[in-house]
Amino acid sequence: MLKKQIKRREKEVLIGCSIMIGIYLFVLLIVLGVGIYQKQTTYTTIVASGSLFALIIGIFLKFFIESFYFLREFNIAISMGQTRKQFVWYYELVSLLEMFLMVGFVRGLWAIEEGIYYFVIPRVKFLVQTDMIFNWKRNILIIFGMVAIQMLMQALLLRYGMKIYWGIWIIWMLLCYTPSILSTHSDSVIAGKFIAFIKWFIHIAIEFGESFWIGIGMIASGILVGIAWLFLRKQQVTM
């Protein structure tokens, strides 16, 4: 069953990798052009923008495009007599493998990009260091967390349809505008309390250490997966 699921999603992975490589090369050429033009002046600091944009596009594809792919695969699999338990858990296992593959793929692109920059612009300095992005202890948590959130999104999309994206959009807008609102009304009582709470939370997070929060993150991911499964285990075919 696992091999069958991997086979069905090979094309999806290849298309995603092709898009990521296209974005990577496009951004890389732009940064190189600017770097070569300015290297004799003040251009010494750079970001591995090609790899970062490729990673962002890869995450976008995983979260949104694959959610619709899951809907189609779920409806086909259940209609053909496959159990929900078999389909869902094998599907999410392959999603987990894809996420690890994507991080490893971007890590390789990142190394190539750094090498190109060092060769073309010898005096270059990197604003974002490799270990800031590719810390495997944190990456494992992020990967499990992303798969858990994605699984919940898939379950909610099956249950409630496109309405779930309106909820995601509202949450996104709140996250985007909250810093601006707080800075504009920083003298208000509510803003002051919120800022104080954020500072307190950061202090507590530092006190407990990274390992503790990774454990909490894994537990939270498990809870999200459990909630998603409660929706999916009795989900009817929607096609």
CSV table of N, CA and C in Angstrom, one decimal, residues 60-204:
chain,number,residue,atom,x,y,z
A,60,PHE,N,4.1,26.5,0.3
A,60,PHE,CA,2.8,26.9,-0.2
A,60,PHE,C,2.2,25.8,-1.0
A,61,LEU,N,2.9,25.1,-1.9
A,61,LEU,CA,2.4,24.0,-2.6
A,61,LEU,C,1.9,22.9,-1.7
A,62,LYS,N,2.7,22.6,-0.7
A,62,LYS,CA,2.3,21.5,0.2
A,62,LYS,C,1.0,21.8,1.0
A,63,PHE,N,0.9,23.1,1.4
A,63,PHE,CA,-0.2,23.4,2.2
A,63,PHE,C,-1.5,23.5,1.4
A,64,PHE,N,-1.5,24.2,0.3
A,64,PHE,CA,-2.7,24.5,-0.4
A,64,PHE,C,-3.0,23.6,-1.6
A,65,ILE,N,-2.0,23.5,-2.5
A,65,ILE,CA,-2.3,22.6,-3.6
A,65,ILE,C,-2.5,21.2,-3.2
A,66,GLU,N,-1.7,20.7,-2.3
A,66,GLU,CA,-1.9,19.3,-1.9
A,66,GLU,C,-3.2,19.0,-1.2
A,67,SER,N,-3.7,20.0,-0.5
A,67,SER,CA,-5.0,19.8,0.2
A,67,SER,C,-6.1,19.4,-0.8
A,68,PHE,N,-6.1,20.1,-2.0
A,68,PHE,CA,-7.1,19.7,-3.0
A,68,PHE,C,-6.7,18.3,-3.6
A,69,TYR,N,-5.5,18.0,-3.7
A,69,TYR,CA,-5.1,16.7,-4.2
A,69,TYR,C,-5.6,15.6,-3.3
A,70,PHE,N,-5.5,15.9,-2.0
A,70,PHE,CA,-5.9,15.0,-1.0
A,70,PHE,C,-7.4,14.7,-1.1
A,71,LEU,N,-8.2,15.8,-1.4
A,71,LEU,CA,-9.7,15.6,-1.6
A,71,LEU,C,-10.0,14.6,-2.7
A,72,ARG,N,-9.3,14.8,-3.8
A,72,ARG,CA,-9.5,13.9,-4.9
A,72,ARG,C,-9.1,12.4,-4.6
A,73,GLU,N,-7.9,12.3,-4.0
A,73,GLU,CA,-7.4,11.0,-3.7
A,73,GLU,C,-8.3,10.3,-2.6
A,74,PHE,N,-8.8,11.0,-1.7
A,74,PHE,CA,-9.7,10.5,-0.6
A,74,PHE,C,-10.9,9.9,-1.2
A,75,ASN,N,-11.6,10.8,-2.1
A,75,ASN,CA,-12.8,10.4,-2.7
A,75,ASN,C,-12.7,9.1,-3.6
A,76,ILE,N,-11.6,9.1,-4.4
A,76,ILE,CA,-11.3,8.0,-5.2
A,76,ILE,C,-11.1,6.7,-4.4
A,77,ALA,N,-10.2,6.8,-3.4
A,77,ALA,CA,-9.8,5.6,-2.6
A,77,ALA,C,-11.0,5.1,-1.9
A,78,ILE,N,-11.8,5.9,-1.2
A,78,ILE,CA,-12.9,5.4,-0.4
A,78,ILE,C,-14.0,4.8,-1.4
A,79,SER,N,-14.2,5.5,-2.5
A,79,SER,CA,-15.2,5.0,-3.5
A,79,SER,C,-14.8,3.6,-4.0
A,80,MET,N,-13.5,3.3,-4.1
A,80,MET,CA,-13.1,2.0,-4.6
A,80,MET,C,-12.9,1.0,-3.5
A,81,GLY,N,-13.4,1.3,-2.3
A,81,GLY,CA,-13.4,0.3,-1.3
A,81,GLY,C,-12.3,0.3,-0.3
A,82,GLN,N,-11.3,1.2,-0.4
A,82,GLN,CA,-10.2,1.3,0.5
A,82,GLN,C,-10.7,1.9,1.8
A,83,THR,N,-10.2,1.3,2.9
A,83,THR,CA,-10.7,1.9,4.2
A,83,THR,C,-10.1,3.2,4.5
A,84,ARG,N,-10.8,4.0,5.3
A,84,ARG,CA,-10.2,5.4,5.7
A,84,ARG,C,-8.9,5.2,6.4
A,85,LYS,N,-8.8,4.3,7.3
A,85,LYS,CA,-7.6,4.1,8.1
A,85,LYS,C,-6.4,3.8,7.2
A,86,GLN,N,-6.6,2.9,6.3
A,86,GLN,CA,-5.5,2.6,5.4
A,86,GLN,C,-5.1,3.8,4.6
A,87,PHE,N,-6.0,4.5,3.9
A,87,PHE,CA,-5.7,5.6,3.0
A,87,PHE,C,-5.1,6.7,3.8
A,88,VAL,N,-5.7,7.2,4.9
A,88,VAL,CA,-5.3,8.4,5.5
A,88,VAL,C,-3.9,8.3,6.1
A,89,TRP,N,-3.6,7.2,6.8
A,89,TRP,CA,-2.3,7.0,7.5
A,89,TRP,C,-1.2,6.8,6.5
A,90,TYR,N,-1.4,6.1,5.4
A,90,TYR,CA,-0.4,5.9,4.4
A,90,TYR,C,-0.2,7.2,3.6
A,91,TYR,N,-1.3,8.0,3.4
A,91,TYR,CA,-1.1,9.2,2.7
A,91,TYR,C,-0.3,10.2,3.5
A,92,GLU,N,-0.6,10.3,4.8
A,92,GLU,CA,0.1,11.2,5.7
A,92,GLU,C,1.6,10.8,5.9
A,93,LEU,N,1.8,9.5,5.9
A,93,LEU,CA,3.2,9.0,6.0
A,93,LEU,C,4.0,9.4,4.8
A,94,VAL,N,3.4,9.3,3.6
A,94,VAL,CA,4.1,9.8,2.4
A,94,VAL,C,4.3,11.3,2.4
A,95,SER,N,3.3,12.0,3.0
A,95,SER,CA,3.4,13.5,3.1
A,95,SER,C,4.6,13.8,4.0
A,96,LEU,N,4.8,13.0,5.1
A,96,LEU,CA,5.9,13.2,6.0
A,96,LEU,C,7.3,13.0,5.2
A,97,LEU,N,7.3,11.9,4.5
A,97,LEU,CA,8.5,11.6,3.7
A,97,LEU,C,8.8,12.7,2.7
A,98,GLU,N,7.8,13.2,2.1
A,98,GLU,CA,7.9,14.3,1.1
A,98,GLU,C,8.5,15.6,1.7
A,99,MET,N,8.0,15.9,3.0
A,99,MET,CA,8.5,17.0,3.7
A,99,MET,C,10.0,16.9,4.0
A,100,PHE,N,10.5,15.7,4.4
A,100,PHE,CA,11.9,15.5,4.7
A,100,PHE,C,12.7,15.6,3.4
A,101,LEU,N,12.1,15.1,2.3
A,101,LEU,CA,12.8,15.2,1.0
A,101,LEU,C,12.9,16.6,0.6
A,102,MET,N,11.9,17.4,0.8
A,102,MET,CA,11.9,18.8,0.4
A,102,MET,C,13.0,19.6,1.2
A,103,VAL,N,13.1,19.3,2.5
A,103,VAL,CA,14.1,20.0,3.3
A,103,VAL,C,15.5,19.6,2.8
A,104,GLY,N,15.7,18.3,2.6
A,104,GLY,CA,17.0,17.9,2.1
A,104,GLY,C,17.3,18.5,0.7
A,105,PHE,N,16.3,18.6,-0.1
A,105,PHE,CA,16.5,19.1,-1.5
A,105,PHE,C,16.9,20.6,-1.4
A,106,VAL,N,16.2,21.4,-0.5
A,106,VAL,CA,16.5,22.8,-0.4
A,106,VAL,C,17.8,23.0,0.2
A,107,ARG,N,18.2,22.1,1.2
A,107,ARG,CA,19.5,22.1,1.8
A,107,ARG,C,20.6,22.0,0.7
A,108,GLY,N,20.4,21.1,-0.2
A,108,GLY,CA,21.4,21.0,-1.3
A,108,GLY,C,21.4,22.2,-2.2
A,109,LEU,N,20.2,22.8,-2.5
A,109,LEU,CA,20.2,24.0,-3.3
A,109,LEU,C,20.9,25.1,-2.6
A,110,TRP,N,20.7,25.2,-1.3
A,110,TRP,CA,21.3,26.2,-0.5
A,110,TRP,C,22.9,26.1,-0.5
A,111,ALA,N,23.4,24.9,-0.4
A,111,ALA,CA,24.9,24.7,-0.5
A,111,ALA,C,25.4,25.1,-1.9
A,112,ILE,N,24.7,24.8,-2.9
A,112,ILE,CA,25.1,25.2,-4.3
A,112,ILE,C,25.1,26.7,-4.4
A,113,GLU,N,24.0,27.3,-3.9
A,113,GLU,CA,23.9,28.8,-4.0
A,113,GLU,C,25.0,29.5,-3.3
A,114,GLU,N,25.3,29.0,-2.1
A,114,GLU,CA,26.4,29.6,-1.4
A,114,GLU,C,27.7,29.5,-2.1
A,115,GLY,N,28.0,28.3,-2.7
A,115,GLY,CA,29.2,28.1,-3.5
A,115,GLY,C,29.3,29.1,-4.7
A,116,ILE,N,28.2,29.3,-5.4
A,116,ILE,CA,28.1,30.2,-6.5
A,116,ILE,C,28.4,31.6,-6.1
A,117,TYR,N,27.8,32.0,-5.0
A,117,TYR,CA,28.0,33.4,-4.5
A,117,TYR,C,29.5,33.6,-4.1
A,118,TYR,N,30.1,32.6,-3.4
A,118,TYR,CA,31.5,32.8,-3.0
A,118,TYR,C,32.4,32.8,-4.2
A,119,PHE,N,32.0,32.1,-5.3
A,119,PHE,CA,32.9,32.1,-6.5
A,119,PHE,C,32.8,33.4,-7.3
A,120,VAL,N,31.5,33.9,-7.4
A,120,VAL,CA,31.3,35.1,-8.2
A,120,VAL,C,31.6,36.4,-7.4
A,121,ILE,N,31.2,36.4,-6.2
A,121,ILE,CA,31.4,37.6,-5.3
A,121,ILE,C,32.2,37.2,-4.1
A,122,PRO,N,33.6,37.1,-4.2
A,122,PRO,CA,34.4,36.5,-3.1
A,122,PRO,C,34.3,37.2,-1.8
A,123,ARG,N,33.9,38.5,-1.8
A,123,ARG,CA,33.8,39.3,-0.5
A,123,ARG,C,32.5,39.2,0.1
A,124,VAL,N,31.6,38.3,-0.3
A,124,VAL,CA,30.2,38.2,0.1
A,124,VAL,C,30.2,37.7,1.6
A,125,LYS,N,29.2,38.3,2.3
A,125,LYS,CA,28.9,37.8,3.7
A,125,LYS,C,27.4,37.5,3.7
A,126,PHE,N,27.1,36.4,4.4
A,126,PHE,CA,25.7,35.9,4.4
A,126,PHE,C,24.9,36.4,5.6
A,127,LEU,N,23.8,37.1,5.4
A,127,LEU,CA,23.0,37.6,6.5
A,127,LEU,C,22.3,36.5,7.3
A,128,VAL,N,21.9,35.5,6.6
A,128,VAL,CA,21.2,34.3,7.2
A,128,VAL,C,22.2,33.1,7.1
A,129,GLN,N,22.7,32.6,8.2
A,129,GLN,CA,23.6,31.5,8.2
A,129,GLN,C,22.8,30.2,8.0
A,130,THR,N,23.5,29.2,7.4
A,130,THR,CA,22.9,27.9,7.1
A,130,THR,C,22.3,27.2,8.3
A,131,ASP,N,23.0,27.2,9.5
A,131,ASP,CA,22.5,26.5,10.6
A,131,ASP,C,21.3,27.3,11.3
A,132,MET,N,21.0,28.5,10.9
A,132,MET,CA,19.8,29.2,11.3
A,132,MET,C,18.5,28.6,10.7
A,133,ILE,N,18.6,28.1,9.5
A,133,ILE,CA,17.5,27.5,8.8
A,133,ILE,C,17.5,26.0,9.0
A,134,PHE,N,18.7,25.3,8.8
A,134,PHE,CA,18.7,23.9,8.8
A,134,PHE,C,19.3,23.3,10.1
A,135,ASN,N,18.5,23.5,11.2
A,135,ASN,CA,18.8,22.8,12.4
A,135,ASN,C,17.9,21.6,12.5
A,136,TRP,N,18.5,20.4,12.5
A,136,TRP,CA,17.6,19.3,12.3
A,136,TRP,C,16.7,19.0,13.5
A,137,LYS,N,17.1,19.4,14.6
A,137,LYS,CA,16.2,19.2,15.8
A,137,LYS,C,15.0,20.0,15.6
A,138,ARG,N,15.2,21.3,15.3
A,138,ARG,CA,14.0,22.1,15.0
A,138,ARG,C,13.3,21.7,13.7
A,139,ASN,N,14.0,21.3,12.7
A,139,ASN,CA,13.4,21.0,11.5
A,139,ASN,C,12.4,19.8,11.6
A,140,ILE,N,12.8,18.8,12.4
A,140,ILE,CA,12.0,17.6,12.6
A,140,ILE,C,10.6,18.1,13.3
A,141,LEU,N,10.7,19.0,14.3
A,141,LEU,CA,9.5,19.5,14.9
A,141,LEU,C,8.6,20.2,13.9
A,142,ILE,N,9.3,21.1,13.1
A,142,ILE,CA,8.5,21.9,12.1
A,142,ILE,C,7.9,21.0,11.1
A,143,ILE,N,8.6,19.9,10.6
A,143,ILE,CA,8.0,19.0,9.6
A,143,ILE,C,6.8,18.3,10.2
A,144,PHE,N,6.9,17.7,11.4
A,144,PHE,CA,5.8,17.1,12.0
A,144,PHE,C,4.6,18.0,12.3
A,145,GLY,N,5.0,19.3,12.7
A,145,GLY,CA,3.9,20.3,12.9
A,145,GLY,C,3.2,20.6,11.6
A,146,MET,N,4.0,20.8,10.5
A,146,MET,CA,3.4,21.2,9.3
A,146,MET,C,2.5,20.1,8.7
A,147,VAL,N,2.9,18.8,8.9
A,147,VAL,CA,2.1,17.7,8.4
A,147,VAL,C,0.8,17.6,9.2
A,148,ALA,N,0.9,17.8,10.6
A,148,ALA,CA,-0.2,17.8,11.4
A,148,ALA,C,-1.2,18.9,11.1
A,149,ILE,N,-0.7,20.1,10.8
A,149,ILE,CA,-1.6,21.2,10.4
A,149,ILE,C,-2.2,20.9,9.1
A,150,GLN,N,-1.4,20.4,8.2
A,150,GLN,CA,-2.0,20.1,6.8
A,150,GLN,C,-3.1,19.1,6.9
A,151,MET,N,-2.9,18.0,7.8
A,151,MET,CA,-3.8,17.0,7.9
A,151,MET,C,-5.2,17.5,8.5
A,152,LEU,N,-5.1,18.5,9.4
A,152,LEU,CA,-6.2,19.1,10.0
A,152,LEU,C,-6.9,20.0,8.9
A,153,MET,N,-6.2,20.7,8.1
A,153,MET,CA,-6.7,21.5,7.0
A,153,MET,C,-7.5,20.6,6.0
A,154,GLN,N,-6.9,19.4,5.7
A,154,GLN,CA,-7.5,18.5,4.7
A,154,GLN,C,-8.8,18.0,5.3
A,155,ALA,N,-8.8,17.7,6.6
A,155,ALA,CA,-10.0,17.1,7.2
A,155,ALA,C,-11.1,18.2,7.2
A,156,LEU,N,-10.8,19.4,7.6
A,156,LEU,CA,-11.7,20.5,7.6
A,156,LEU,C,-12.2,20.9,6.2
A,157,LEU,N,-11.3,20.8,5.2
A,157,LEU,CA,-11.7,21.1,3.8
A,157,LEU,C,-12.7,20.1,3.3
A,158,LEU,N,-12.5,18.8,3.7
A,158,LEU,CA,-13.5,17.8,3.3
A,158,LEU,C,-14.8,18.0,4.0
A,159,ARG,N,-14.8,18.4,5.2
A,159,ARG,CA,-16.0,18.6,6.0
A,159,ARG,C,-16.8,19.8,5.6
A,160,TYR,N,-16.1,21.0,5.5
A,160,TYR,CA,-16.7,22.3,5.4
A,160,TYR,C,-16.5,22.9,4.0
A,161,GLY,N,-15.7,22.3,3.2
A,161,GLY,CA,-15.5,22.9,1.8
A,161,GLY,C,-14.7,24.2,1.9
A,162,MET,N,-14.9,25.0,0.9
A,162,MET,CA,-14.0,26.2,0.7
A,162,MET,C,-14.2,27.3,1.8
A,163,LYS,N,-15.2,27.1,2.7
A,163,LYS,CA,-15.5,28.0,3.8
A,163,LYS,C,-14.3,28.0,4.7
A,164,ILE,N,-13.6,26.9,4.8
A,164,ILE,CA,-12.4,26.9,5.7
A,164,ILE,C,-11.3,27.8,5.3
A,165,TYR,N,-11.2,28.1,4.0
A,165,TYR,CA,-10.2,29.0,3.5
A,165,TYR,C,-10.5,30.5,3.9
A,166,TRP,N,-11.8,30.8,4.0
A,166,TRP,CA,-12.2,32.1,4.6
A,166,TRP,C,-11.7,32.3,6.0
A,167,GLY,N,-11.8,31.2,6.8
A,167,GLY,CA,-11.3,31.3,8.2
A,167,GLY,C,-9.8,31.4,8.2
A,168,ILE,N,-9.1,30.7,7.3
A,168,ILE,CA,-7.6,30.8,7.3
A,168,ILE,C,-7.2,32.3,6.9
A,169,TRP,N,-8.0,32.8,5.9
A,169,TRP,CA,-7.7,34.2,5.4
A,169,TRP,C,-7.9,35.2,6.5
A,170,ILE,N,-8.9,35.1,7.3
A,170,ILE,CA,-9.2,36.0,8.4
A,170,ILE,C,-8.1,35.9,9.5
A,171,ILE,N,-7.7,34.7,9.8
A,171,ILE,CA,-6.6,34.5,10.8
A,171,ILE,C,-5.3,35.1,10.2
A,172,TRP,N,-5.0,34.9,9.0
A,172,TRP,CA,-3.8,35.5,8.3
A,172,TRP,C,-3.8,37.0,8.4
A,173,MET,N,-5.0,37.6,8.1
A,173,MET,CA,-5.1,39.1,8.1
A,173,MET,C,-4.9,39.6,9.5
A,174,LEU,N,-5.4,38.9,10.5
A,174,LEU,CA,-5.2,39.3,11.9
A,174,LEU,C,-3.7,39.3,12.3
A,175,LEU,N,-3.1,38.2,11.9
A,175,LEU,CA,-1.6,38.1,12.2
A,175,LEU,C,-0.8,39.2,11.5
A,176,CYS,N,-1.2,39.5,10.3
A,176,CYS,CA,-0.5,40.5,9.5
A,176,CYS,C,-0.7,41.9,10.1
A,177,TYR,N,-1.9,42.2,10.5
A,177,TYR,CA,-2.2,43.6,11.0
A,177,TYR,C,-2.0,43.8,12.4
A,178,THR,N,-1.9,42.8,13.2
A,178,THR,CA,-1.7,42.9,14.7
A,178,THR,C,-0.4,43.8,15.0
A,179,PRO,N,0.8,43.4,14.5
A,179,PRO,CA,1.9,44.3,14.8
A,179,PRO,C,1.8,45.7,14.5
A,180,SER,N,1.1,46.0,13.3
A,180,SER,CA,0.9,47.4,12.9
A,180,SER,C,0.0,48.1,13.9
A,181,ILE,N,-1.1,47.4,14.3
A,181,ILE,CA,-2.1,48.0,15.2
A,181,ILE,C,-1.4,48.3,16.6
A,182,LEU,N,-0.6,47.3,17.0
A,182,LEU,CA,0.1,47.5,18.3
A,182,LEU,C,1.0,48.7,18.3
A,183,SER,N,1.8,48.8,17.2
A,183,SER,CA,2.7,49.9,17.1
A,183,SER,C,2.1,51.3,17.0
A,184,THR,N,0.9,51.3,16.4
A,184,THR,CA,0.1,52.5,16.2
A,184,THR,C,-0.5,52.9,17.6
A,185,HIS,N,-1.0,51.9,18.3
A,185,HIS,CA,-1.6,52.2,19.6
A,185,HIS,C,-0.8,51.7,20.8
A,186,SER,N,0.5,51.8,20.7
A,186,SER,CA,1.4,51.3,21.7
A,186,SER,C,1.1,51.9,23.1
A,187,ASP,N,0.5,53.1,23.2
A,187,ASP,CA,0.3,53.7,24.5
A,187,ASP,C,-1.0,53.2,25.1
A,188,SER,N,-1.8,52.4,24.4
A,188,SER,CA,-3.1,52.0,25.0
A,188,SER,C,-2.9,50.9,26.0
A,189,VAL,N,-3.8,50.7,26.9
A,189,VAL,CA,-3.7,49.7,28.0
A,189,VAL,C,-3.7,48.3,27.4
A,190,ILE,N,-4.6,48.0,26.5
A,190,ILE,CA,-4.6,46.6,25.9
A,190,ILE,C,-3.3,46.3,25.2
A,191,ALA,N,-2.8,47.3,24.4
A,191,ALA,CA,-1.6,47.0,23.6
A,191,ALA,C,-0.4,46.8,24.6
A,192,GLY,N,-0.4,47.6,25.7
A,192,GLY,CA,0.7,47.5,26.7
A,192,GLY,C,0.6,46.1,27.3
A,193,LYS,N,-0.6,45.6,27.7
A,193,LYS,CA,-0.7,44.3,28.3
A,193,LYS,C,-0.3,43.2,27.4
A,194,PHE,N,-0.7,43.4,26.1
A,194,PHE,CA,-0.3,42.3,25.1
A,194,PHE,C,1.2,42.3,24.9
A,195,ILE,N,1.8,43.4,24.8
A,195,ILE,CA,3.3,43.5,24.6
A,195,ILE,C,4.0,42.9,25.8
A,196,ALA,N,3.5,43.2,27.0
A,196,ALA,CA,4.0,42.7,28.3
A,196,ALA,C,3.9,41.2,28.3
A,197,PHE,N,2.8,40.6,27.8
A,197,PHE,CA,2.6,39.2,27.8
A,197,PHE,C,3.5,38.5,26.8
A,198,ILE,N,3.8,39.2,25.7
A,198,ILE,CA,4.7,38.6,24.7
A,198,ILE,C,6.1,38.5,25.3
A,199,LYS,N,6.5,39.6,26.0
A,199,LYS,CA,7.9,39.6,26.6
A,199,LYS,C,8.0,38.6,27.7
A,200,TRP,N,6.9,38.4,28.4
A,200,TRP,CA,6.9,37.4,29.5
A,200,TRP,C,7.0,36.0,28.9
A,201,PHE,N,6.3,35.8,27.8
A,201,PHE,CA,6.3,34.5,27.1
A,201,PHE,C,7.7,34.1,26.6
A,202,ILE,N,8.3,35.1,25.9
A,202,ILE,CA,9.7,34.9,25.4
A,202,ILE,C,10.6,34.6,26.5
A,203,HIS,N,10.5,35.3,27.7
A,203,HIS,CA,11.4,35.0,28.8
A,203,HIS,C,11.2,33.6,29.3
A,204,ILE,N,9.9,33.2,29.4
A,204,ILE,CA,9.6,31.8,29.9
A,204,ILE,C,10.2,30.8,28.9
